[in-house]
PDB file of C-alpha atoms in Angstrom:
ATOM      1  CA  UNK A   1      38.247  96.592  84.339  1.00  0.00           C
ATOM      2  CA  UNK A   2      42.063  95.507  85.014  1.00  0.00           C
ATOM      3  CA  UNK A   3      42.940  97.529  81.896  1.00  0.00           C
ATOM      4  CA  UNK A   4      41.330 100.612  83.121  1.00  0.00           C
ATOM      5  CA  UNK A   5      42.957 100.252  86.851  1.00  0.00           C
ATOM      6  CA  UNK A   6      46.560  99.630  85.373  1.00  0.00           C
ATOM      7  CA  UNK A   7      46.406 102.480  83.278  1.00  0.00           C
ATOM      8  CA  UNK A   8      45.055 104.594  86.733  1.00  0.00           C
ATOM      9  CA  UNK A   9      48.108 103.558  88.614  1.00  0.00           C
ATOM     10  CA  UNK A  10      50.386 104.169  85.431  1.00  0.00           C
ATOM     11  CA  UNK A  11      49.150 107.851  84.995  1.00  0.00           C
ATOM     12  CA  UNK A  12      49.209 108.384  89.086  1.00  0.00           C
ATOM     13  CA  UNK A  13      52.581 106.859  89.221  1.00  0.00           C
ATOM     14  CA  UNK A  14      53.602 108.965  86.082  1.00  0.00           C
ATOM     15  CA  UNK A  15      52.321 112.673  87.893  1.00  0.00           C
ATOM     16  CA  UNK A  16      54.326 111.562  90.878  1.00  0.00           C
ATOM     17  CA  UNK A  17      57.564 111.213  89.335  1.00  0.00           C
ATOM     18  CA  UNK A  18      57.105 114.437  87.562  1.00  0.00           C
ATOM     19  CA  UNK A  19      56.776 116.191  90.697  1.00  0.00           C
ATOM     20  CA  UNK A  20      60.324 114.898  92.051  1.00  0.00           C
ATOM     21  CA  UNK A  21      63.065 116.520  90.657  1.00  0.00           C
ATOM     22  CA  UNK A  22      65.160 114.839  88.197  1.00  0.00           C
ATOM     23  CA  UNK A  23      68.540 113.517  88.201  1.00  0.00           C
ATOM     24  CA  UNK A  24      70.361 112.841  85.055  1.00  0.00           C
ATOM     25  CA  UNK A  25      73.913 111.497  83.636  1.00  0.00           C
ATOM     26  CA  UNK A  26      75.394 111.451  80.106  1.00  0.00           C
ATOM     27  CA  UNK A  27      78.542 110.710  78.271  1.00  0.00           C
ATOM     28  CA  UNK A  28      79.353 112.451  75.494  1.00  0.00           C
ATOM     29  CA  UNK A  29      80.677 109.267  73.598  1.00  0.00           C
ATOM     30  CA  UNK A  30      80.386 105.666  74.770  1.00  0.00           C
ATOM     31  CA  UNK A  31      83.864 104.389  73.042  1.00  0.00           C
ATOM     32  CA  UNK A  32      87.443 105.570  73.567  1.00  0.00           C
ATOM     33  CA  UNK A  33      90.806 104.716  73.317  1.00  0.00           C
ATOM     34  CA  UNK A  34      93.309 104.078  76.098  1.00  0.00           C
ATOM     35  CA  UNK A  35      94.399 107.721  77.513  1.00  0.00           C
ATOM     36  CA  UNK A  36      91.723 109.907  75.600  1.00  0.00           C
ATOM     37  CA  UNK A  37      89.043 111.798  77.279  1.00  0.00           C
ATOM     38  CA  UNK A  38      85.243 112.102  77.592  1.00  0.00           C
ATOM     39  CA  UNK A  39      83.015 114.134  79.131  1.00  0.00           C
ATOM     40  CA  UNK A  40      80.153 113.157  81.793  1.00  0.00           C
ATOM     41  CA  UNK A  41      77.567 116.037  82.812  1.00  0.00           C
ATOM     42  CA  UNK A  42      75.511 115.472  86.066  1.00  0.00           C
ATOM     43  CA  UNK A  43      71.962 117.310  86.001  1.00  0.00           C
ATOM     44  CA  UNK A  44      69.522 118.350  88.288  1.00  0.00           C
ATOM     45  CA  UNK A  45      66.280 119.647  87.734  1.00  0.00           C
ATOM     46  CA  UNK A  46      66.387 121.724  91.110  1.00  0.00           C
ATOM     47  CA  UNK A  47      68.829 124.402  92.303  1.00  0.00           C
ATOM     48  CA  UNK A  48      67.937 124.845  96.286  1.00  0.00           C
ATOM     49  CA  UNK A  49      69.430 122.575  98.986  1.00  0.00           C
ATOM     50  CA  UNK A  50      71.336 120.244  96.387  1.00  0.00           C
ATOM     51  CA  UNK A  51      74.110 117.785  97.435  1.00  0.00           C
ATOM     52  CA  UNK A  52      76.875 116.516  94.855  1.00  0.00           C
ATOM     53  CA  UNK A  53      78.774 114.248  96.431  1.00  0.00           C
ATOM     54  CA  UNK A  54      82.226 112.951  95.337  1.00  0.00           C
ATOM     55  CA  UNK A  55      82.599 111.612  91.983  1.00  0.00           C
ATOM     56  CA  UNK A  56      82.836 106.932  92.508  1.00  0.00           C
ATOM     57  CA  UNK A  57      84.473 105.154  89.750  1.00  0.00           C
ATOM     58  CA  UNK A  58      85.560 101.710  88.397  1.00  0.00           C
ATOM     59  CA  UNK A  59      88.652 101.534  86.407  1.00  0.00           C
ATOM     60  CA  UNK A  60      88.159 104.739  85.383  1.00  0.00           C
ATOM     61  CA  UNK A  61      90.017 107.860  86.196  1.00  0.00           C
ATOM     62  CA  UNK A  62      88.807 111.888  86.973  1.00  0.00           C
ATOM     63  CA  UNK A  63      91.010 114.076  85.072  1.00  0.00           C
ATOM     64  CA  UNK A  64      89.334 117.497  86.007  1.00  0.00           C
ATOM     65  CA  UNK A  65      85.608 118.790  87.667  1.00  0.00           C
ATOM     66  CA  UNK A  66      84.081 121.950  86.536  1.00  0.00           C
ATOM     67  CA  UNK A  67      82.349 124.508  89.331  1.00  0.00           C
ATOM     68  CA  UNK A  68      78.531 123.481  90.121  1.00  0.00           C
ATOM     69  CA  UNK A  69      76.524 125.464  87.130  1.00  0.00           C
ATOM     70  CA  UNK A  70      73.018 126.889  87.148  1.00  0.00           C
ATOM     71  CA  UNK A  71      71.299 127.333  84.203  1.00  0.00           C
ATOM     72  CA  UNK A  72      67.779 127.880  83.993  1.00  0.00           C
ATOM     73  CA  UNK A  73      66.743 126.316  87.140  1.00  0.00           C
ATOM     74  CA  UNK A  74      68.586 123.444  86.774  1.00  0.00           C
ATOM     75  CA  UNK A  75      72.233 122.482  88.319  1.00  0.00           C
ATOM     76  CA  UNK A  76      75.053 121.043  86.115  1.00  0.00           C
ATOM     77  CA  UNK A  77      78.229 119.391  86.887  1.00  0.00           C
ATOM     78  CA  UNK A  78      80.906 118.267  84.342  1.00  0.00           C
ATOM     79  CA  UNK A  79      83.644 115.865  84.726  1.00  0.00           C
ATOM     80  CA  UNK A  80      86.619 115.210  82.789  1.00  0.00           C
ATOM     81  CA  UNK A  81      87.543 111.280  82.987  1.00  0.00           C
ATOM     82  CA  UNK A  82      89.956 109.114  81.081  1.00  0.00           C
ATOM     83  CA  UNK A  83      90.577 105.277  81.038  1.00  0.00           C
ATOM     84  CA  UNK A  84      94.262 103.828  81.173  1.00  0.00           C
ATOM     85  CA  UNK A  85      92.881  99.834  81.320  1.00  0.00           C
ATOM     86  CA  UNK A  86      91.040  98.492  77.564  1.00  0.00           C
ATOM     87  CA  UNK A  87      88.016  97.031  78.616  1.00  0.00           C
ATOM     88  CA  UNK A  88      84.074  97.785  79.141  1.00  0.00           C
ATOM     89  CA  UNK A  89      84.002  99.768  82.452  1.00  0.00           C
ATOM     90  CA  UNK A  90      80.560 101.129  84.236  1.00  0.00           C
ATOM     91  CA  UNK A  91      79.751 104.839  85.442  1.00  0.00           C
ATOM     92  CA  UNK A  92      78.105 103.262  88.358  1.00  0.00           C
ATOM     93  CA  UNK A  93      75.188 105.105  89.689  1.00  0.00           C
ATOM     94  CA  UNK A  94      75.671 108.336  91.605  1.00  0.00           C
ATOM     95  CA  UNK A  95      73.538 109.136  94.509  1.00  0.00           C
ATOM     96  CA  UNK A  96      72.205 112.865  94.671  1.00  0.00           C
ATOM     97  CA  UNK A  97      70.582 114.551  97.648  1.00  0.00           C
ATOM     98  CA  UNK A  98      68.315 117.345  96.757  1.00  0.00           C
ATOM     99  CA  UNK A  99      66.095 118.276 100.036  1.00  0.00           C
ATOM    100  CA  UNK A 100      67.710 115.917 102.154  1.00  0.00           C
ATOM    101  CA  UNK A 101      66.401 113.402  99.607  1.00  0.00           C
ATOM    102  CA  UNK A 102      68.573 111.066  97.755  1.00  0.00           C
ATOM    103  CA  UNK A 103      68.200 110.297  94.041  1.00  0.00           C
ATOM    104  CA  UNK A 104      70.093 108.053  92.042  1.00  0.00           C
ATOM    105  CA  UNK A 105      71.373 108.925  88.025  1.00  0.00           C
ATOM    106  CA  UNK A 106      71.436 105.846  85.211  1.00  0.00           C
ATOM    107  CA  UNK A 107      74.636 103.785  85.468  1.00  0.00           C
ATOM    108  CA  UNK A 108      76.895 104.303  82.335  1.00  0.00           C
ATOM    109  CA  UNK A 109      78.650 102.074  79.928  1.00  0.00           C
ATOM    110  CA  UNK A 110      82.050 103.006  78.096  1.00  0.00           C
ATOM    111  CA  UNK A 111      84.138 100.729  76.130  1.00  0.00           C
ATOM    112  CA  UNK A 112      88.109 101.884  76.248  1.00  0.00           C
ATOM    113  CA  UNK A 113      90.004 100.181  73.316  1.00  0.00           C
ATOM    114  CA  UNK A 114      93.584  99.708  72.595  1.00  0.00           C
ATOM    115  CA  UNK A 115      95.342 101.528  69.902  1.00  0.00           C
ATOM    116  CA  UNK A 116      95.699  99.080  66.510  1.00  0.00           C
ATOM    117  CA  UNK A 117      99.085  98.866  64.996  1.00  0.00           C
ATOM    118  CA  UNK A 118      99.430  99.408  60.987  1.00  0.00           C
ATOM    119  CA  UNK A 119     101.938  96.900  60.793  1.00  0.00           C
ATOM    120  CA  UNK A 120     102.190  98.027  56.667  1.00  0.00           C
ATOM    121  CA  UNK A 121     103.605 101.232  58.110  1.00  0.00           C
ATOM    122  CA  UNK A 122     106.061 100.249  60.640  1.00  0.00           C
ATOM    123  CA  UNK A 123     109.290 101.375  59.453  1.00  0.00           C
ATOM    124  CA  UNK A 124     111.631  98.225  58.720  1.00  0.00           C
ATOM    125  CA  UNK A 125     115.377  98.355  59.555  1.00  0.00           C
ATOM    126  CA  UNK A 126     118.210  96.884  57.718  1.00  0.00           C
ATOM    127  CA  UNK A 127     120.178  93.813  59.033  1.00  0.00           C
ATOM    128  CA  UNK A 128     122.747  95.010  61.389  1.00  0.00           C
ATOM    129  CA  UNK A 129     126.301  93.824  61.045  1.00  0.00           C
ATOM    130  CA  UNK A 130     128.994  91.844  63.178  1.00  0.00           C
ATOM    131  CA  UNK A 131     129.905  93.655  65.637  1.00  0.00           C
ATOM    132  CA  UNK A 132     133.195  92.963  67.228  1.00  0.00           C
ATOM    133  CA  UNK A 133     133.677  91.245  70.759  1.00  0.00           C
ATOM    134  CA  UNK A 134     132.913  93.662  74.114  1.00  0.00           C
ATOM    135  CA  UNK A 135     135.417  94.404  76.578  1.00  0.00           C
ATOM    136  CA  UNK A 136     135.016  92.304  79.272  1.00  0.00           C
ATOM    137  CA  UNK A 137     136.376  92.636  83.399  1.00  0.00           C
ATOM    138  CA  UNK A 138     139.512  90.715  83.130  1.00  0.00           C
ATOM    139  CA  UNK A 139     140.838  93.488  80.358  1.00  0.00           C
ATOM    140  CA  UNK A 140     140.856  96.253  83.349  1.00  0.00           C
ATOM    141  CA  UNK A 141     141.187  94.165  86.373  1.00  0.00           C
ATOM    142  CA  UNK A 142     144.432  95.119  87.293  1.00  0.00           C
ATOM    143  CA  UNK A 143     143.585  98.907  87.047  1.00  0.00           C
ATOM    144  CA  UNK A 144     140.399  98.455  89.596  1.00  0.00           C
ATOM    145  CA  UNK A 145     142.623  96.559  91.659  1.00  0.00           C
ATOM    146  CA  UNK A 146     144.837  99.709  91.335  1.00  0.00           C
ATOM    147  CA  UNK A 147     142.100 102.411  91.903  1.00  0.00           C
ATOM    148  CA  UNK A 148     140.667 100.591  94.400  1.00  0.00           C
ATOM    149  CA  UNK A 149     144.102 100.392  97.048  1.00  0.00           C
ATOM    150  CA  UNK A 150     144.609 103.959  96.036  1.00  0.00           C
ATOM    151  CA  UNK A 151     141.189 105.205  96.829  1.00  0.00           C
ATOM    152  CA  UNK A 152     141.398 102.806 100.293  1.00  0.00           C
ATOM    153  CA  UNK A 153     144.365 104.519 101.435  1.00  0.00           C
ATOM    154  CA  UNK A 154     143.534 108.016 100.877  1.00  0.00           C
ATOM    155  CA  UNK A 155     140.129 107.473 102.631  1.00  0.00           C
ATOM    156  CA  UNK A 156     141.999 105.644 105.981  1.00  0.00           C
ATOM    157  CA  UNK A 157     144.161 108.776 105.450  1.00  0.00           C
ATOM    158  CA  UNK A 158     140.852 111.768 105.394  1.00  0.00           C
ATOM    159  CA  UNK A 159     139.162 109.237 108.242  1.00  0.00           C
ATOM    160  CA  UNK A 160     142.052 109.380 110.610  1.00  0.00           C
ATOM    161  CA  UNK A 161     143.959 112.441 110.340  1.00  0.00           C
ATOM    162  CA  UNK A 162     140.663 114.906 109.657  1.00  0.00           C
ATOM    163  CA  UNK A 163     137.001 113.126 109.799  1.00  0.00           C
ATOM    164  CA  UNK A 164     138.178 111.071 113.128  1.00  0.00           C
ATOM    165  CA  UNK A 165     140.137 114.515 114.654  1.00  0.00           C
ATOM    166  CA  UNK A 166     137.237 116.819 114.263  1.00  0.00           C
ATOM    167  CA  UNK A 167     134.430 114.126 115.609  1.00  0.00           C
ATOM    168  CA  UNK A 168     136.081 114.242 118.749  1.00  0.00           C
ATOM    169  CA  UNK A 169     136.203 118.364 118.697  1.00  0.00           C
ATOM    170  CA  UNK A 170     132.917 118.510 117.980  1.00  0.00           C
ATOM    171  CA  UNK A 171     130.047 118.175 121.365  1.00  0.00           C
ATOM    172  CA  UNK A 172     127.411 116.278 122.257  1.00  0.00           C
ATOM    173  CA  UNK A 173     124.140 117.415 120.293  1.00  0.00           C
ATOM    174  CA  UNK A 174     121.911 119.472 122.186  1.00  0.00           C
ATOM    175  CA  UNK A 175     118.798 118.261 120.290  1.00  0.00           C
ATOM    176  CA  UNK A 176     116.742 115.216 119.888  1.00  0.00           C
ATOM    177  CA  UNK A 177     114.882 113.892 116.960  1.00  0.00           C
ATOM    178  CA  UNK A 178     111.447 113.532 117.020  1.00  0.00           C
ATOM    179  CA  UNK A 179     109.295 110.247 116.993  1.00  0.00           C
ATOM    180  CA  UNK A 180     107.636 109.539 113.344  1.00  0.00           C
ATOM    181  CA  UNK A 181     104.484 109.876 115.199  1.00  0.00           C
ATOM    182  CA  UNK A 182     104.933 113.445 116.686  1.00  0.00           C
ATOM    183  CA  UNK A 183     107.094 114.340 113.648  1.00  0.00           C
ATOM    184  CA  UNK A 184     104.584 113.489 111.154  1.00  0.00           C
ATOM    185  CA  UNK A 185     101.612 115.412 113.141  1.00  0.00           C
ATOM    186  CA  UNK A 186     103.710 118.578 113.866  1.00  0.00           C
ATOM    187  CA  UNK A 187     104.731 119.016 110.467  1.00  0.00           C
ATOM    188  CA  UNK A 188     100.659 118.200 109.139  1.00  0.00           C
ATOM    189  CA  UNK A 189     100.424 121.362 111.570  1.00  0.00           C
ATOM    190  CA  UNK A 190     102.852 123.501 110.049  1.00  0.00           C
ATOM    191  CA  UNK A 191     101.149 122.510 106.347  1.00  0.00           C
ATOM    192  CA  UNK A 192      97.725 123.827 107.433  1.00  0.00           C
ATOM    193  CA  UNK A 193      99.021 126.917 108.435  1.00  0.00           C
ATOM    194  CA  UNK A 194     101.180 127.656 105.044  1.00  0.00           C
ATOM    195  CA  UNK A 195      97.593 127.777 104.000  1.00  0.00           C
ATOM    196  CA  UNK A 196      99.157 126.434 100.180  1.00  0.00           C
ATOM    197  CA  UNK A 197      95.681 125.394  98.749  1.00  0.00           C
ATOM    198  CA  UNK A 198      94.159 128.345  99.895  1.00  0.00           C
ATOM    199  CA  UNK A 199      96.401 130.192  97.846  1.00  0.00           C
ATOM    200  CA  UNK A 200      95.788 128.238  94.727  1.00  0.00           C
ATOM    201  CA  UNK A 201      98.917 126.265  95.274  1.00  0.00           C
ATOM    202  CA  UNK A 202      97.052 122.916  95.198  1.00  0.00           C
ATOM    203  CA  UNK A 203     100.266 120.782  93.921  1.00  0.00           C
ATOM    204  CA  UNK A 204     102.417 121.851  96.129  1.00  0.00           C
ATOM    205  CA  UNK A 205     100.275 121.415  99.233  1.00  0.00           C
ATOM    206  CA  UNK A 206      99.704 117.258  97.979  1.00  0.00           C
ATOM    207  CA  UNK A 207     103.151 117.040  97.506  1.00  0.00           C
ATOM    208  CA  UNK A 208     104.158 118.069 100.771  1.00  0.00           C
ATOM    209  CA  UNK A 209     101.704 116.516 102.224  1.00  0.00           C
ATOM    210  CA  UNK A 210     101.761 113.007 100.620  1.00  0.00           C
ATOM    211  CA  UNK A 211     105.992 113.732 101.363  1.00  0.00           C
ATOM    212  CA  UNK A 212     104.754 113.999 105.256  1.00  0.00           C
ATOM    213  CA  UNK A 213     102.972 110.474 104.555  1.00  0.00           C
ATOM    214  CA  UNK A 214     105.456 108.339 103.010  1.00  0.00           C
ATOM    215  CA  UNK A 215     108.170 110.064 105.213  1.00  0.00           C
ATOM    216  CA  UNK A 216     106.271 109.015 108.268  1.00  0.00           C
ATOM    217  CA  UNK A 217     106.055 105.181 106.694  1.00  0.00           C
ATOM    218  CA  UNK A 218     109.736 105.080 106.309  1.00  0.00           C
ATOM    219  CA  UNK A 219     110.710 105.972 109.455  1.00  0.00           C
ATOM    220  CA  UNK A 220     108.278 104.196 111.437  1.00  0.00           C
ATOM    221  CA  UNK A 221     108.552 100.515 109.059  1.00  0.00           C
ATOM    222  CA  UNK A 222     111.925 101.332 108.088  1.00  0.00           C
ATOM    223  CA  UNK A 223     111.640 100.964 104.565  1.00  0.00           C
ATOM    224  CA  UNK A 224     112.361 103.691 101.856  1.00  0.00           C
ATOM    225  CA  UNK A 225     108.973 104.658 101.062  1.00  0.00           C
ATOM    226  CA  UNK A 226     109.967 108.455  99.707  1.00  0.00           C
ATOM    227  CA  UNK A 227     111.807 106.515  96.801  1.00  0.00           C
ATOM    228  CA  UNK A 228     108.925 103.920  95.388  1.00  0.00           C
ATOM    229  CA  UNK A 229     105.960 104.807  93.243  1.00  0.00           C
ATOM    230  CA  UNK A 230     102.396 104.934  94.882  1.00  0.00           C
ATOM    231  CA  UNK A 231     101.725 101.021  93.371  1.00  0.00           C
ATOM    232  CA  UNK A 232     104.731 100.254  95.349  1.00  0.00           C
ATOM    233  CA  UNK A 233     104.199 101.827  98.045  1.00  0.00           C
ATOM    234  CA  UNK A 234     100.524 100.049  98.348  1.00  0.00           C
ATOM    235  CA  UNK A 235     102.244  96.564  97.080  1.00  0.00           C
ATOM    236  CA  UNK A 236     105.011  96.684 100.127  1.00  0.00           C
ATOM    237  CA  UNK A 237     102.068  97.246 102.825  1.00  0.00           C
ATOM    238  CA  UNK A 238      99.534  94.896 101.588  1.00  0.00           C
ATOM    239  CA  UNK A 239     103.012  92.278 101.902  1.00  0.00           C
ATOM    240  CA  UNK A 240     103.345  93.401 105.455  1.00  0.00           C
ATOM    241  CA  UNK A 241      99.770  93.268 106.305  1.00  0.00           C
ATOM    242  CA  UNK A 242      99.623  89.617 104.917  1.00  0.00           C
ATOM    243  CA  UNK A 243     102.493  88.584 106.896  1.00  0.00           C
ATOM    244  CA  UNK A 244     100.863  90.479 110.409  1.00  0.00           C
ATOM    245  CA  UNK A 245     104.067  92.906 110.752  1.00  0.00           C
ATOM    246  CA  UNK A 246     102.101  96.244 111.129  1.00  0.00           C
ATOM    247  CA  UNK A 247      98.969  96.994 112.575  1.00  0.00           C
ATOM    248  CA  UNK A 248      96.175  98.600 110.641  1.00  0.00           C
ATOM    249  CA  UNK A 249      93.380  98.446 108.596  1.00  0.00           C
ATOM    250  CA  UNK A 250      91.638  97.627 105.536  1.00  0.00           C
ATOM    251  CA  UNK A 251      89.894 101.041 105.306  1.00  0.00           C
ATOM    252  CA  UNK A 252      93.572 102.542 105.960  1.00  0.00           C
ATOM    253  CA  UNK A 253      95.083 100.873 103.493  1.00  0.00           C
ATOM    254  CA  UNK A 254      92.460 102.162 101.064  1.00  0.00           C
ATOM    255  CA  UNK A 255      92.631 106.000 102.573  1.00  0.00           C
ATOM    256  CA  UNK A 256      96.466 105.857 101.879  1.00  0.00           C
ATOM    257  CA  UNK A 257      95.779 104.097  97.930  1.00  0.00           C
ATOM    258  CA  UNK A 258      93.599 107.431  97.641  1.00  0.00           C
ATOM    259  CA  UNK A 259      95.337 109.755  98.945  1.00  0.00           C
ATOM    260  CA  UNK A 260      98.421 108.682  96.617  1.00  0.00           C
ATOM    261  CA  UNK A 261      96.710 108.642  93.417  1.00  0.00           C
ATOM    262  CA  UNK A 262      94.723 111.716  94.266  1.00  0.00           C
ATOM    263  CA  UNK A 263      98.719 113.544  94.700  1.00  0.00           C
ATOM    264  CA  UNK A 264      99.557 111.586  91.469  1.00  0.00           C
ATOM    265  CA  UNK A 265      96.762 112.986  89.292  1.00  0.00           C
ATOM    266  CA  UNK A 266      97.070 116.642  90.551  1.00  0.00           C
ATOM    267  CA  UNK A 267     100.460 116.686  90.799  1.00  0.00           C
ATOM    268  CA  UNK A 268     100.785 114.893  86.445  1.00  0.00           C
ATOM    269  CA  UNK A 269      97.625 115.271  85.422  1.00  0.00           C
ATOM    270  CA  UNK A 270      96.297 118.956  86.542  1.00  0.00           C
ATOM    271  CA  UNK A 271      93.611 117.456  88.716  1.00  0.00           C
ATOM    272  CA  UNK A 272      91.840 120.302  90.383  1.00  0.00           C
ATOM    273  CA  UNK A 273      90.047 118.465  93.739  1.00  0.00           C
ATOM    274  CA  UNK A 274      87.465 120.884  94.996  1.00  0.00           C
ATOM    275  CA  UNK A 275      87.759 122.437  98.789  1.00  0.00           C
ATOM    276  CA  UNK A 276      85.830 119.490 100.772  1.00  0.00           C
ATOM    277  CA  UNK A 277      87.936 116.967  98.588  1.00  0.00           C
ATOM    278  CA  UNK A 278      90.922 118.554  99.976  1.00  0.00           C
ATOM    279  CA  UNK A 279      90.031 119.018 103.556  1.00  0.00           C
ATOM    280  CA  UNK A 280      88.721 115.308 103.443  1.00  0.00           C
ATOM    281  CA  UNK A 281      92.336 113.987 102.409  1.00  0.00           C
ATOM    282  CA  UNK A 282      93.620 116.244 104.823  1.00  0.00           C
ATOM    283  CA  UNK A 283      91.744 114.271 107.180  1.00  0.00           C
ATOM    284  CA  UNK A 284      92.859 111.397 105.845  1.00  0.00           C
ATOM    285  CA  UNK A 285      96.243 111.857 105.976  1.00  0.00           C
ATOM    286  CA  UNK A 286      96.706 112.220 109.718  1.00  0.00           C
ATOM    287  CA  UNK A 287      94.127 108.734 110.361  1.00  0.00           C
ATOM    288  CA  UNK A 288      96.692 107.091 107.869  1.00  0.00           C
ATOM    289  CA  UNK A 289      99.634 108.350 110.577  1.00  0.00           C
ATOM    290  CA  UNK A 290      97.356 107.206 113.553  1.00  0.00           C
ATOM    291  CA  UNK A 291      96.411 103.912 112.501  1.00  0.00           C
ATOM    292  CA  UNK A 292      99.601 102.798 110.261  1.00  0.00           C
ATOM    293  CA  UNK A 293     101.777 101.297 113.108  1.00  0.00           C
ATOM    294  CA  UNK A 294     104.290  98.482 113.094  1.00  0.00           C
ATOM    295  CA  UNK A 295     103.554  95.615 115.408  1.00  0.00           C
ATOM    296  CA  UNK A 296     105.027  94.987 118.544  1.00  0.00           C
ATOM    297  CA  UNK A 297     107.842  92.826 118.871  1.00  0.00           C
ATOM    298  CA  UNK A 298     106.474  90.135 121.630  1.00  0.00           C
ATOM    299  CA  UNK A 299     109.960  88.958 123.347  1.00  0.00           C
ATOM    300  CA  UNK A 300     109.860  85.156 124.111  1.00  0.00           C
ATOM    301  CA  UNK A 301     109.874  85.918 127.982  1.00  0.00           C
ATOM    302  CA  UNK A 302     106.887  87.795 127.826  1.00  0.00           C
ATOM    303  CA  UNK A 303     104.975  84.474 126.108  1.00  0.00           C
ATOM    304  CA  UNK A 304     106.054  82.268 128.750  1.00  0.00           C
ATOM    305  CA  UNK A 305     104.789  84.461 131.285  1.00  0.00           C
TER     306      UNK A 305
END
């Protein structure tokens, strides 16, 4: 009698999954080496009122999307993803909403290995000889000395008699810079209506608009933020944040990490972000500028009061 009611809830449990449409991920290859691609293809077994959202990984990377497909009733979405770390890394599971109701595909395994060395093919070199001893500083020191006086004197001589002269020709400027704040917003302005993206000019709208970013942290911190690389960058604030010099948030910190390495793969790696991707970093951007703020200097008057 237990038999026979298990298998009832089995087969009723069965015909209502059946009814629900299906989600489904798949890799086209579980193992790769560091750098080389693999395909994952997002399916769903219904084509009215379905929701993809953005694409969530763990140590590894989205190289390119494909346009939502439909193909005989069902919806298809293929992604393009590499992995620069060797390790085993999960395609965690990816919530879909078809009919305002969310569904969730099979988490994914894939194993990125190193490239192996054939040590029995490295090309050997022969034993170098002696070489003979470098030049060192005391052999020209008397010439820098030299160069150095020389190049002194003819600077005093362009400072006095021509930079110094027309300084005090010139007037007053008539015009006053910005503050990062208002600079950084006006300018976010003047990107949306180049309309760059729009007009399939992706990389050049997230490099001006990740330059409007990092120009906006270097003149509001006062470090050179235009010249370091996006790990940098993300290094330098999590320092200041540990040390309570600026004023901002977790969740900002990780908007800006995004927003960097979402320039960096478009801008090297021909990532094509789709339109709500873009408007959402967009977005992003100016809450970086809003909520990235150094913090106050309190003057030891104002704590005894």
């Amino acid at each position: 009698m237990k038999k026979q009611i298990l298998y009832i809830l089995l087969f009723i449990s069965t015909i209502g999954f059946a009814q629900n449409p299906m989600v489904k991920a798949e890799i086209d290859t579980t193992n790769i080496r560091i750098g080389e691609q693999f395909q994952l293809k997002i399916t769903v077994d219904e084509t009215q009122n379905v929701i993809v959202p953005k694409l969530h990984l763990k140590g590894l990377e989205v190289i390119d999307s494909t346009q939502v497909d439909t193909i005989k009733n069902s919806l298809i979405r293929k992604y393009i993803l590499t992995g620069f770390d060797s390790g085993a890394f999960y395609i965690p599971q990816q919530q879909i909403f078809v009919k305002n109701q969310a569904f969730l595909t099979d988490s994914l395994l894939v194993n990125v290995a190193t490239i192996a060395i054939d040590t029995t093919k490295v090309k050997k070199f022969p034993i170098k000889s002696i070489k003979s001893e470098p030049y060192t500083f005391d052999d020209f020191k008397i010439y820098v000395y030299i160069l150095l006086a020389a190049l002194a004197i003819i600077g005093f001589w362009i400072y006095w008699f021509v930079i110094r002269k027309r300084k005090e020709e010139e007037e007053e400027p008539t015009y006053r810079a910005l503050p990062p704040y208002e600079e950084a917003i006006y300018r976010l302005n003047e990107l949306d209506e180049k309309l760059l993206w729009q007009n399939n000019k992706v990389k050049e709208y997230y490099s001006e608009l990740t330059e409007i970013v990092r120009g906006y942290i270097e003149r509001e911190l006062k470090v050179p933020a235009l010249e370091k690389t996006t790990d940098e960058v993300l290094d330098m604030l999590k320092d200041f944040k540990d040390a309570e010099t600026i004023q901002t948030s977790e969740d900002t910190i990780k908007k800006l990490k995004a927003l960097l390495q979402e320039a960096d793969l478009v801008k090297f790696a021909k990532s094509k972000p789709l339109a709500i991707e873009i408007e959402e970093d967009r977005k992003d951007a100016q809450d970086i500028v809003s909520n990235l703020k150094p913090k106050p200097i309190i003057e030891e008057n104002d704590e005894l009061e």
